[in-house]
Tab-separated table of C-alpha atoms and ligand atoms in Angstrom:
chain	number	residue	atom	x	y	z
E	1	UNK	CA	-22.694	13.354	-0.440
E	2	UNK	CA	-25.673	13.072	-2.750
E	3	UNK	CA	-24.177	11.274	-5.719
E	4	UNK	CA	-24.882	7.654	-6.532
E	5	UNK	CA	-21.605	6.483	-7.974
E	6	UNK	CA	-21.356	3.875	-10.719
E	7	UNK	CA	-18.676	2.154	-12.773
E	8	UNK	CA	-16.454	4.188	-15.062
E	9	UNK	CA	-16.424	2.457	-18.449
E	10	UNK	CA	-15.058	4.075	-21.597
E	11	UNK	CA	-15.371	7.602	-20.263
E	12	UNK	CA	-18.978	7.155	-19.073
E	13	UNK	CA	-20.524	6.515	-15.704
E	14	UNK	CA	-22.610	3.344	-15.853
E	15	UNK	CA	-25.189	2.515	-13.217
E	16	UNK	CA	-26.679	-0.925	-12.709
E	17	UNK	CA	-29.388	-2.367	-10.515
E	18	UNK	CA	-27.296	-3.580	-7.562
E	19	UNK	CA	-25.965	-1.273	-4.901
E	20	UNK	CA	-23.375	-1.271	-2.158
E	21	UNK	CA	-23.633	0.961	0.907
E	22	UNK	CA	-20.393	2.670	1.884
E	23	UNK	CA	-20.321	3.509	5.569
E	24	UNK	CA	-18.236	5.625	7.888
E	25	UNK	CA	-16.311	3.351	10.304
E	26	UNK	CA	-16.505	6.114	12.925
E	27	UNK	CA	-20.290	5.847	13.387
E	28	UNK	CA	-21.351	3.095	10.973
E	29	UNK	CA	-23.604	5.583	9.137
E	30	UNK	CA	-24.074	5.178	5.393
E	31	UNK	CA	-22.147	7.816	3.462
E	32	UNK	CA	-23.389	6.958	0.003
E	33	UNK	CA	-24.472	4.178	-2.312
E	34	UNK	CA	-22.353	2.710	-5.053
E	35	UNK	CA	-23.876	1.025	-8.052
E	36	UNK	CA	-21.858	-2.178	-8.404
E	37	UNK	CA	-20.514	-3.815	-11.551
E	38	UNK	CA	-21.713	-7.247	-12.639
E	39	UNK	CA	-19.749	-9.767	-14.744
E	40	UNK	CA	-21.019	-8.296	-18.027
E	41	UNK	CA	-19.975	-4.775	-17.044
E	42	UNK	CA	-16.599	-6.009	-15.823
E	43	UNK	CA	-15.954	-7.680	-19.181
E	44	UNK	CA	-17.201	-4.563	-20.987
E	45	UNK	CA	-14.705	-2.526	-18.952
E	46	UNK	CA	-11.880	-4.895	-19.938
E	47	UNK	CA	-12.837	-4.637	-23.637
E	48	UNK	CA	-12.952	-0.879	-23.357
E	49	UNK	CA	-9.439	-0.915	-21.885
E	50	UNK	CA	-8.311	-3.024	-24.814
E	51	UNK	CA	-9.534	-0.267	-27.159
E	52	UNK	CA	-8.168	2.436	-24.870
E	53	UNK	CA	-4.777	0.747	-24.902
E	54	UNK	CA	-4.658	0.651	-28.711
E	55	UNK	CA	-4.895	4.427	-28.960
E	56	UNK	CA	-3.159	5.430	-25.704
E	57	UNK	CA	-0.032	3.397	-26.453
E	58	UNK	CA	0.382	5.490	-29.616
E	59	UNK	CA	0.273	8.804	-27.750
E	60	UNK	CA	3.674	10.413	-27.461
E	61	UNK	CA	5.382	10.184	-24.078
E	62	UNK	CA	5.135	13.970	-23.892
E	63	UNK	CA	1.343	13.912	-24.411
E	64	UNK	CA	0.876	11.198	-21.787
E	65	UNK	CA	3.037	13.174	-19.421
E	66	UNK	CA	1.019	16.378	-19.971
E	67	UNK	CA	-2.287	14.628	-19.250
E	68	UNK	CA	-0.836	13.117	-16.074
E	69	UNK	CA	0.368	16.558	-15.016
E	70	UNK	CA	-3.205	17.884	-15.451
E	71	UNK	CA	-4.382	14.994	-13.283
E	72	UNK	CA	-1.796	15.865	-10.635
E	73	UNK	CA	-2.885	19.538	-10.570
E	74	UNK	CA	-6.536	18.552	-10.215
E	75	UNK	CA	-5.812	16.211	-7.306
E	76	UNK	CA	-3.842	18.991	-5.571
E	77	UNK	CA	-6.630	21.500	-6.298
E	78	UNK	CA	-9.183	19.227	-4.597
E	79	UNK	CA	-6.819	18.253	-1.774
E	80	UNK	CA	-9.141	19.184	1.103
E	81	UNK	CA	-12.269	17.632	-0.361
E	82	UNK	CA	-10.452	14.386	-1.186
E	83	UNK	CA	-8.868	14.259	2.274
E	84	UNK	CA	-12.317	14.600	3.849
E	85	UNK	CA	-13.634	11.734	1.734
E	86	UNK	CA	-10.670	9.565	2.767
E	87	UNK	CA	-11.404	10.242	6.430
E	88	UNK	CA	-15.135	9.678	6.012
E	89	UNK	CA	-14.776	6.308	4.350
E	90	UNK	CA	-11.650	4.978	6.086
E	91	UNK	CA	-11.849	6.649	9.517
E	92	UNK	CA	-8.228	7.836	9.443
E	93	UNK	CA	-7.420	11.173	11.105
E	94	UNK	CA	-7.887	14.108	8.740
E	95	UNK	CA	-4.278	15.301	9.114
E	96	UNK	CA	-3.155	11.851	7.891
E	97	UNK	CA	-5.596	12.024	4.987
E	98	UNK	CA	-4.089	15.329	3.892
E	99	UNK	CA	-0.633	13.733	4.002
E	100	UNK	CA	-2.044	10.838	1.976
E	101	UNK	CA	-3.368	13.175	-0.731
E	102	UNK	CA	0.067	14.780	-1.074
E	103	UNK	CA	1.783	11.379	-1.000
E	104	UNK	CA	-0.671	9.981	-3.557
E	105	UNK	CA	-0.337	13.037	-5.801
E	106	UNK	CA	3.459	12.745	-5.700
E	107	UNK	CA	3.206	9.400	-7.550
E	108	UNK	CA	1.254	11.077	-10.346
E	109	UNK	CA	3.750	13.912	-10.705
E	110	UNK	CA	6.716	11.534	-10.561
E	111	UNK	CA	5.203	9.112	-13.100
E	112	UNK	CA	4.440	12.043	-15.435
E	113	UNK	CA	8.129	12.911	-15.311
E	114	UNK	CA	9.282	9.311	-15.712
E	115	UNK	CA	7.091	8.926	-18.830
E	116	UNK	CA	9.700	11.108	-20.539
E	117	UNK	CA	12.582	8.891	-19.456
E	118	UNK	CA	11.741	5.451	-20.844
E	119	UNK	CA	15.098	4.150	-22.018
E	120	UNK	CA	16.296	1.260	-24.141
E	121	UNK	CA	19.792	-0.216	-24.529
E	122	UNK	CA	22.063	-0.542	-27.531
E	123	UNK	CA	25.119	-2.809	-27.371
E	124	UNK	CA	28.341	-3.077	-29.320
E	125	UNK	CA	27.989	-6.403	-31.037
E	126	UNK	CA	30.698	-9.041	-30.450
E	127	UNK	CA	30.396	-9.745	-34.205
E	128	UNK	CA	30.902	-7.132	-36.922
E	129	UNK	CA	28.050	-5.800	-39.046
E	130	UNK	CA	25.467	-6.275	-36.361
E	131	UNK	CA	23.600	-4.072	-33.952
E	132	UNK	CA	22.100	-5.417	-30.764
E	133	UNK	CA	19.445	-3.472	-28.959
E	134	UNK	CA	16.322	-3.547	-26.832
E	135	UNK	CA	13.048	-1.675	-27.119
E	136	UNK	CA	10.456	-1.147	-24.409
E	137	UNK	CA	6.727	-1.459	-25.062
E	138	UNK	CA	3.824	-0.991	-22.660
E	139	UNK	CA	2.633	-4.344	-21.374
E	140	UNK	CA	-1.049	-3.855	-22.314
E	141	UNK	CA	-4.207	-3.825	-20.231
E	142	UNK	CA	-3.449	-3.770	-16.509
E	143	UNK	CA	-5.836	-4.722	-13.698
E	144	UNK	CA	-5.135	-2.828	-10.465
E	145	UNK	CA	-6.753	-4.074	-7.255
E	146	UNK	CA	-6.319	-1.712	-4.316
E	147	UNK	CA	-6.906	-1.793	-0.549
E	148	UNK	CA	-8.955	0.337	1.864
E	149	UNK	CA	-6.100	1.564	4.078
E	150	UNK	CA	-4.772	4.086	1.526
E	151	UNK	CA	-7.776	4.702	-0.741
E	152	UNK	CA	-5.889	7.300	-2.794
E	153	UNK	CA	-2.161	6.588	-2.633
E	154	UNK	CA	-2.354	2.886	-3.522
E	155	UNK	CA	-4.480	3.787	-6.559
E	156	UNK	CA	-2.179	6.531	-7.821
E	157	UNK	CA	1.004	4.520	-7.158
E	158	UNK	CA	-0.249	1.845	-9.560
E	159	UNK	CA	-2.414	3.723	-12.038
E	160	UNK	CA	-0.159	6.684	-12.755
E	161	UNK	CA	2.906	4.510	-13.462
E	162	UNK	CA	0.898	2.159	-15.687
E	163	UNK	CA	-0.683	5.008	-17.620
E	164	UNK	CA	2.653	6.829	-17.921
E	165	UNK	CA	4.120	3.667	-19.467
E	166	UNK	CA	1.331	3.657	-22.090
E	167	UNK	CA	-0.911	0.996	-20.522
E	168	UNK	CA	-4.674	1.143	-19.962
E	169	UNK	CA	-5.920	0.300	-16.472
E	170	UNK	CA	-9.030	-1.268	-15.064
E	171	UNK	CA	-9.191	-0.478	-11.370
E	172	UNK	CA	-11.072	-2.376	-8.689
E	173	UNK	CA	-10.876	-0.286	-5.512
E	174	UNK	CA	-11.732	-1.767	-2.137
E	175	UNK	CA	-15.487	-2.092	-1.643
E	176	UNK	CA	-14.967	-0.515	1.803
E	177	UNK	CA	-13.469	2.728	0.462
E	178	UNK	CA	-14.422	3.168	-3.202
E	179	UNK	CA	-15.504	6.839	-3.127
E	180	UNK	CA	-11.986	8.294	-3.214
E	181	UNK	CA	-11.144	6.182	-6.277
E	182	UNK	CA	-14.386	7.165	-7.987
E	183	UNK	CA	-13.657	10.834	-7.361
E	184	UNK	CA	-10.258	10.203	-8.980
E	185	UNK	CA	-12.229	8.812	-11.924
E	186	UNK	CA	-14.045	12.142	-12.326
E	187	UNK	CA	-10.738	14.017	-12.151
E	188	UNK	CA	-9.107	11.691	-14.703
E	189	UNK	CA	-11.792	12.597	-17.249
E	190	UNK	CA	-11.363	16.295	-16.514
E	191	UNK	CA	-7.587	15.876	-16.906
E	192	UNK	CA	-8.068	14.524	-20.429
E	193	UNK	CA	-7.684	10.737	-20.078
E	194	UNK	CA	-9.191	9.357	-23.303
E	195	UNK	CA	-12.013	6.762	-22.986
E	196	UNK	CA	-10.862	3.320	-21.907
E	197	UNK	CA	-7.508	4.403	-20.487
E	198	UNK	CA	-8.751	4.352	-16.911
E	199	UNK	CA	-11.875	2.330	-16.091
E	200	UNK	CA	-13.235	1.592	-12.625
E	201	UNK	CA	-15.358	-1.357	-11.567
E	202	UNK	CA	-16.887	-1.760	-8.120
E	203	UNK	CA	-18.369	-4.337	-5.920
E	204	UNK	CA	-18.034	-8.024	-5.154
E	205	UNK	CA	-14.270	-8.621	-4.789
E	206	UNK	CA	-14.300	-12.399	-5.342
E	207	UNK	CA	-16.273	-12.252	-8.572
E	208	UNK	CA	-14.411	-9.265	-10.010
E	209	UNK	CA	-11.020	-10.594	-8.868
E	210	UNK	CA	-11.713	-13.922	-10.607
E	211	UNK	CA	-12.742	-12.237	-13.877
E	212	UNK	CA	-9.716	-9.906	-13.847
E	213	UNK	CA	-7.197	-12.583	-12.974
E	214	UNK	CA	-8.397	-15.100	-15.563
E	215	UNK	CA	-9.313	-12.891	-18.534
E	216	UNK	CA	-6.747	-13.248	-21.338
E	217	UNK	CA	-7.064	-9.585	-22.386
E	218	UNK	CA	-5.486	-8.558	-19.082
E	219	UNK	CA	-1.710	-8.777	-19.308
E	220	UNK	CA	-0.791	-7.699	-15.804
E	221	UNK	CA	-2.273	-7.808	-12.322
E	222	UNK	CA	-1.017	-5.378	-9.712
E	223	UNK	CA	-2.425	-5.928	-6.241
E	224	UNK	CA	-1.981	-4.519	-2.750
E	225	UNK	CA	-3.706	-6.362	0.070
E	226	UNK	CA	-3.599	-9.530	2.107
E	227	UNK	CA	-1.190	-12.399	1.454
E	228	UNK	CA	-4.159	-14.769	1.311
E	229	UNK	CA	-5.835	-12.880	-1.564
E	230	UNK	CA	-2.453	-12.316	-3.258
E	231	UNK	CA	-1.881	-16.076	-3.382
E	232	UNK	CA	-5.326	-16.629	-4.890
E	233	UNK	CA	-4.750	-13.985	-7.581
E	234	UNK	CA	-1.367	-15.534	-8.342
E	235	UNK	CA	-2.966	-18.945	-8.727
E	236	UNK	CA	-5.771	-17.638	-10.969
E	237	UNK	CA	-3.337	-15.583	-13.049
E	238	UNK	CA	-1.276	-18.660	-13.836
E	239	UNK	CA	-3.944	-19.921	-16.265
E	240	UNK	CA	-3.014	-17.117	-18.682
E	241	UNK	CA	0.578	-16.632	-17.383
E	242	UNK	CA	0.013	-13.007	-16.412
E	243	UNK	CA	2.722	-10.727	-15.215
E	244	UNK	CA	1.937	-10.032	-11.553
E	245	UNK	CA	3.067	-7.587	-8.865
E	246	UNK	CA	1.999	-8.172	-5.281
E	247	UNK	CA	2.392	-5.926	-2.259
E	248	UNK	CA	1.132	-8.055	0.605
E	249	UNK	CA	1.218	-8.317	4.380
E	250	UNK	CA	4.030	-7.387	6.732
E	251	UNK	CA	5.225	-8.132	10.264
E	252	UNK	CA	7.704	-5.296	10.707
E	253	UNK	CA	10.241	-5.436	13.533
E	254	UNK	CA	11.079	-2.106	15.153
E	255	UNK	CA	14.418	-2.536	16.952
E	256	UNK	CA	15.791	-0.190	19.591
E	257	UNK	CA	19.484	-0.960	20.170
E	258	UNK	CA	21.245	-0.066	23.427
E	259	UNK	CA	23.042	2.950	21.880
E	260	UNK	CA	19.895	4.422	20.279
E	261	UNK	CA	18.725	7.977	20.864
E	262	UNK	CA	15.690	6.871	22.860
E	263	UNK	CA	13.584	9.991	22.328
E	264	UNK	CA	14.144	9.883	18.588
E	265	UNK	CA	13.385	6.144	18.611
E	266	UNK	CA	10.168	6.787	20.502
E	267	UNK	CA	9.046	9.456	18.010
E	268	UNK	CA	9.888	7.159	15.118
E	269	UNK	CA	8.050	4.293	16.758
E	270	UNK	CA	4.869	6.299	17.378
E	271	UNK	CA	4.863	7.258	13.706
E	272	UNK	CA	5.574	3.762	12.398
E	273	UNK	CA	3.091	2.133	14.780
E	274	UNK	CA	0.076	4.436	14.886
E	275	UNK	CA	-0.181	5.734	11.323
E	276	UNK	CA	-3.750	4.851	10.346
E	277	UNK	CA	-4.300	3.196	13.772
E	278	UNK	CA	-1.705	0.541	12.904
E	279	UNK	CA	-3.537	-0.403	9.716
E	280	UNK	CA	-0.643	-0.273	7.265
E	281	UNK	CA	1.416	-3.098	5.801
E	282	UNK	CA	4.580	-1.377	6.996
E	283	UNK	CA	3.287	-0.684	10.502
E	284	UNK	CA	5.733	-1.529	13.316
E	285	UNK	CA	4.209	-4.857	14.309
E	286	UNK	CA	6.772	-6.075	16.909
E	287	UNK	CA	8.804	-3.803	19.160
E	288	UNK	CA	12.242	-5.202	20.129
E	289	UNK	CA	14.099	-3.243	22.806
E	290	UNK	CA	17.568	-4.012	24.178
E	291	UNK	CA	17.394	-5.205	27.819
E	292	UNK	CA	19.667	-2.412	29.035
E	293	UNK	CA	17.246	0.333	27.875
E	294	UNK	CA	13.961	-1.513	28.100
E	295	UNK	CA	12.726	-0.049	31.430
E	296	UNK	CA	13.382	3.544	30.490
E	297	UNK	CA	12.025	3.124	26.945
E	298	UNK	CA	8.880	1.400	28.228
E	299	UNK	CA	8.133	4.119	30.775
E	300	UNK	CA	8.550	6.831	28.111
E	301	UNK	CA	6.320	4.835	25.769
E	302	UNK	CA	3.618	4.480	28.432
E	303	UNK	CA	3.588	8.263	28.877
E	304	UNK	CA	3.063	8.723	25.139
E	305	UNK	CA	0.304	6.113	24.976
E	306	UNK	CA	-1.597	7.904	27.753
E	307	UNK	CA	-1.609	11.090	25.666
E	308	UNK	CA	-3.006	9.541	22.464
E	309	UNK	CA	-6.385	10.950	21.502
E	310	UNK	CA	-8.689	8.241	20.199
E	311	UNK	CA	-11.805	9.400	18.350
E	312	UNK	CA	-13.431	10.927	15.281
E	313	UNK	CA	-10.872	11.337	12.505
E	314	UNK	CA	-12.633	14.534	11.429
E	315	UNK	CA	-11.976	16.125	14.811
E	316	UNK	CA	-8.215	15.969	15.120
E	317	UNK	CA	-7.835	12.606	16.853
E	318	UNK	CA	-4.532	10.687	16.697
E	319	UNK	CA	-6.200	7.310	16.295
E	320	UNK	CA	-9.426	6.591	14.480
E	321	UNK	CA	-11.581	3.472	14.406
E	322	UNK	CA	-10.598	0.172	12.854
E	323	UNK	CA	-12.047	-0.373	9.420
E	324	UNK	CA	-14.515	-3.184	10.125
E	325	UNK	CA	-15.901	-5.690	12.592
E	326	UNK	CA	-13.549	-8.336	11.171
E	327	UNK	CA	-10.586	-6.062	11.906
E	328	UNK	CA	-11.822	-5.485	15.453
E	329	UNK	CA	-12.399	-9.204	16.023
E	330	UNK	CA	-8.867	-9.981	14.835
E	331	UNK	CA	-7.309	-7.507	17.252
E	332	UNK	CA	-9.418	-8.837	20.150
E	333	UNK	CA	-8.422	-12.375	19.205
E	334	UNK	CA	-4.695	-11.499	19.135
E	335	UNK	CA	-4.878	-9.893	22.582
E	336	UNK	CA	-6.808	-12.772	24.133
E	337	UNK	CA	-4.413	-15.309	22.575
E	338	UNK	CA	-1.495	-13.382	24.103
E	339	UNK	CA	-3.168	-13.256	27.544
E	340	UNK	CA	-4.011	-16.950	27.423
E	341	UNK	CA	-0.364	-17.743	26.718
E	342	UNK	CA	1.018	-15.710	29.603
E	343	UNK	CA	1.475	-12.184	28.227
E	344	UNK	CA	1.063	-9.179	30.487
E	345	UNK	CA	-1.045	-6.189	29.390
E	346	UNK	CA	0.866	-3.041	30.361
E	347	UNK	CA	-1.606	-0.640	28.764
E	348	UNK	CA	-5.055	-0.869	27.140
E	349	UNK	CA	-6.061	-4.333	25.958
E	350	UNK	CA	-9.782	-3.729	25.503
E	351	UNK	CA	-12.374	-2.278	23.196
E	352	UNK	CA	-12.314	1.469	23.680
E	353	UNK	CA	-15.012	3.106	25.790
E	354	UNK	CA	-16.153	4.991	22.657
E	355	UNK	CA	-17.513	1.633	21.457
E	356	UNK	CA	-18.062	0.890	17.774
E	357	UNK	CA	-14.863	-0.043	15.975
E	358	UNK	CA	-12.493	1.624	18.436
E	359	UNK	CA	-9.798	-0.342	20.243
E	360	UNK	CA	-7.469	0.956	22.937
E	361	UNK	CA	-3.798	1.520	22.110
E	362	UNK	CA	-2.315	-1.568	23.739
E	363	UNK	CA	1.112	-2.502	25.060
E	364	UNK	CA	1.845	-6.163	25.759
E	365	UNK	CA	4.928	-7.637	27.468
E	366	UNK	CA	6.065	-11.236	28.194
E	367	UNK	CA	5.537	-11.972	24.521
E	368	UNK	CA	6.424	-15.470	23.302
E	369	UNK	CA	7.216	-16.498	19.740
E	370	UNK	CA	4.230	-18.829	19.500
E	371	UNK	CA	1.757	-15.999	20.156
E	372	UNK	CA	-0.316	-14.526	17.336
E	373	UNK	CA	0.954	-11.036	18.188
E	374	UNK	CA	4.458	-12.265	17.350
E	375	UNK	CA	3.614	-14.403	14.326
E	376	UNK	CA	0.962	-12.391	12.540
E	377	UNK	CA	0.228	-8.893	11.361
E	378	UNK	CA	-2.206	-7.380	13.892
E	379	UNK	CA	-3.247	-4.418	11.703
E	380	UNK	CA	-4.338	-2.492	14.784
E	381	UNK	CA	-3.014	-0.364	17.662
E	382	UNK	CA	-1.312	-3.273	19.443
E	383	UNK	CA	2.334	-3.297	20.503
E	384	UNK	CA	3.989	-6.591	21.451
E	385	UNK	CA	7.154	-5.665	23.378
E	386	UNK	CA	10.087	-8.102	23.276
E	387	UNK	CA	13.422	-7.622	25.059
E	388	UNK	CA	16.681	-8.843	23.534
E	389	UNK	CA	20.309	-9.320	24.607
E	390	UNK	CA	22.404	-9.491	21.443
E	391	UNK	CA	22.413	-8.352	17.798
E	392	UNK	CA	22.278	-11.930	16.529
E	393	UNK	CA	19.361	-12.770	18.775
E	394	UNK	CA	17.261	-9.824	17.560
E	395	UNK	CA	18.110	-10.461	13.904
E	396	UNK	CA	17.045	-14.097	14.235
E	397	UNK	CA	13.832	-13.191	16.059
E	398	UNK	CA	13.010	-10.484	13.507
E	399	UNK	CA	13.380	-12.980	10.677
E	400	UNK	CA	11.190	-15.616	12.341
E	401	UNK	CA	8.166	-14.795	10.205
E	402	UNK	CA	6.918	-15.557	6.700
E	403	UNK	CA	6.776	-11.848	5.975
E	404	UNK	CA	9.544	-9.499	4.829
E	405	UNK	CA	8.183	-6.069	3.951
E	406	UNK	CA	9.606	-3.317	6.192
E	407	UNK	CA	11.948	-3.195	9.193
E	408	UNK	CA	13.028	-0.279	11.391
E	409	UNK	CA	15.996	0.074	13.710
E	410	UNK	CA	17.600	2.765	15.834
E	411	UNK	CA	21.339	2.686	16.505
E	412	UNK	CA	24.334	4.991	16.107
E	413	UNK	CA	26.706	2.152	15.282
E	414	UNK	CA	27.545	1.845	11.580
E	415	UNK	CA	28.674	-1.779	11.945
E	416	UNK	CA	25.275	-2.659	13.413
E	417	UNK	CA	23.573	-0.799	10.569
E	418	UNK	CA	25.392	-2.793	7.883
E	419	UNK	CA	24.927	-6.057	9.747
E	420	UNK	CA	21.176	-5.415	9.944
E	421	UNK	CA	20.870	-4.429	6.295
E	422	UNK	CA	22.699	-7.569	5.215
E	423	UNK	CA	20.962	-10.003	7.540
E	424	UNK	CA	17.405	-8.806	8.061
E	425	UNK	CA	15.189	-10.410	5.413
E	426	UNK	CA	13.179	-7.323	4.541
E	427	UNK	CA	12.661	-5.205	1.435
E	428	UNK	CA	12.652	-1.740	3.046
E	429	UNK	CA	14.394	-0.204	6.058
E	430	UNK	CA	13.934	2.800	8.276
E	431	UNK	CA	17.355	3.499	9.816
E	432	UNK	CA	16.809	5.915	12.689
E	433	UNK	CA	13.533	6.779	10.988
E	434	UNK	CA	9.929	5.674	11.430
E	435	UNK	CA	8.999	6.989	8.002
E	436	UNK	CA	9.984	5.270	4.768
E	437	UNK	CA	7.143	6.203	2.433
E	438	UNK	CA	8.129	8.353	-0.527
E	439	UNK	CA	7.670	8.117	-4.290
E	440	UNK	CA	11.414	7.299	-4.472
E	441	UNK	CA	11.077	4.120	-2.413
E	442	UNK	CA	11.003	0.922	-4.534
E	443	UNK	CA	8.109	-0.250	-2.397
E	444	UNK	CA	7.809	-3.996	-1.888
E	445	UNK	CA	8.957	-6.958	0.117
E	446	UNK	CA	10.568	-10.353	0.333
E	447	UNK	CA	9.161	-13.774	1.216
E	448	UNK	CA	5.341	-13.830	1.474
E	449	UNK	CA	5.200	-10.030	1.514
E	450	UNK	CA	5.078	-10.012	-2.242
E	451	UNK	CA	6.657	-9.864	-5.653
E	452	UNK	CA	8.003	-6.809	-7.470
E	453	UNK	CA	8.379	-3.169	-6.529
E	454	UNK	CA	6.239	-0.058	-7.038
E	455	UNK	CA	7.251	3.584	-7.235
E	456	UNK	CA	10.918	4.711	-7.361
E	457	UNK	CA	13.156	5.566	-10.282
E	458	UNK	CA	12.048	2.268	-11.866
E	459	UNK	CA	8.313	2.882	-11.337
E	460	UNK	CA	7.419	2.298	-14.995
E	461	UNK	CA	9.360	-0.963	-15.348
E	462	UNK	CA	6.566	-3.255	-14.062
E	463	UNK	CA	4.376	-1.938	-16.881
E	464	UNK	CA	6.886	-2.299	-19.721
E	465	UNK	CA	7.980	-5.329	-21.742
E	466	UNK	CA	11.553	-5.468	-22.992
E	467	UNK	CA	12.078	-6.795	-26.524
E	468	UNK	CA	15.511	-7.648	-27.889
E	469	UNK	CA	16.639	-7.259	-31.510
E	470	UNK	CA	19.738	-8.330	-33.404
E	471	UNK	CA	20.042	-6.292	-36.629
E	472	UNK	CA	22.351	-7.651	-39.293
E	473	UNK	CA	22.950	-4.527	-41.334
E	474	UNK	CA	25.811	-5.773	-43.542
C	501	LIG	C1	0.617	-0.042	2.713
C	501	LIG	O1	0.329	-0.117	3.869
C	501	LIG	O2	0.355	-0.986	1.936
C	501	LIG	C2	1.275	1.139	2.056
C	501	LIG	C3	1.875	2.104	2.990
C	501	LIG	C4	2.679	3.207	2.321
C	501	LIG	O3	2.778	3.287	1.087
C	501	LIG	O4	3.233	4.009	3.054
């Protein structure tokens, strides 16, 4: 990669004097340099979006939809190249990156279609001679702040819905994985996005986050990332009462009931646990298995763990490196906290012999509620295994967390299914499935996992304001 990437402001690539090295977590080698945005450029990008919004919001829904469809086709055309960039900068296995490109592109296609379906309501008035109705207008300039774990899909899930609704977007991608987003910037121009409709700023997250969340020109913040940063953005956004959507951390229970199809449950678990080496907000973070099937399930799981190929994402591994030293330190800290408090390591438990940012797939038993592996999101290849006796017990244990994003369970019993759906405090469920990600999922959570939903039939709603009118026509 020879390019030096800059900020995308009003249809032009702007380069400054400060740079950020983007490195490959597999070998820590620098992939490329990014010219970062300073405060002045960030404000310039916001002003450009303000102008972009003025013209874009007047485009017909059909024209917006057509431009988004061009964008979709270009992303699909460059599928392989984009997937390689995702793997290079995030370390995830290439086959997962390809799935991410398709998943990410599906949000663009879906939003392009939904642009044509923005609806308002008209009511019969309780009084004669009057019409009551609503209209929907795009909210304005949107700031999207996206994470490193899905460098493409989290960008397209936000940006394409906002743009389809008629908003202009200023994007701040993760400083760990900005190249994918910047490549999307090139494709957006080729697709026909007018200047100022999609701007990208890079670099220092604290400074840029502060500017975006306090600037009065920005009407909405949409963020995916940690609960800690989400709370800070929420606090900063209160000074200008911004509309805010947050998709934050998770602590997903994965529950195997006594009547579950154990092989299917195991397949679902491997998918929900090891996608992106456990670095997803909806990753199975705690494995609950009914006592009566725990021995057999554990021995099957151990067999699968032995077969996992850890290594270079470019070379067909199942599990790549963690994203950073901080991520590695966190995983090490969770395992040592568990050991100190009496847990038993059934598999793995150490840094991987490959060194660098690799950690062994790890299975831990004798897990207690006070342990970090129970309380917190590990964002790594660690499995805390907890046995349970009754439905009520596992529901209570699953809910003993501040998070409420995703939950998974395997059972054939429809009463158990309904009981779980009604009593588990989570926003999304995999019922006999380890996969819940689709453009049709209203993605989001309860409690400290966030506010609002992204994607789905209602994907444009977070980017639209509803106005009400009473028309006295007599
Ligand atoms: C996430 O981890 O935040 C998103 C995962 C997904 O969309 O599947």
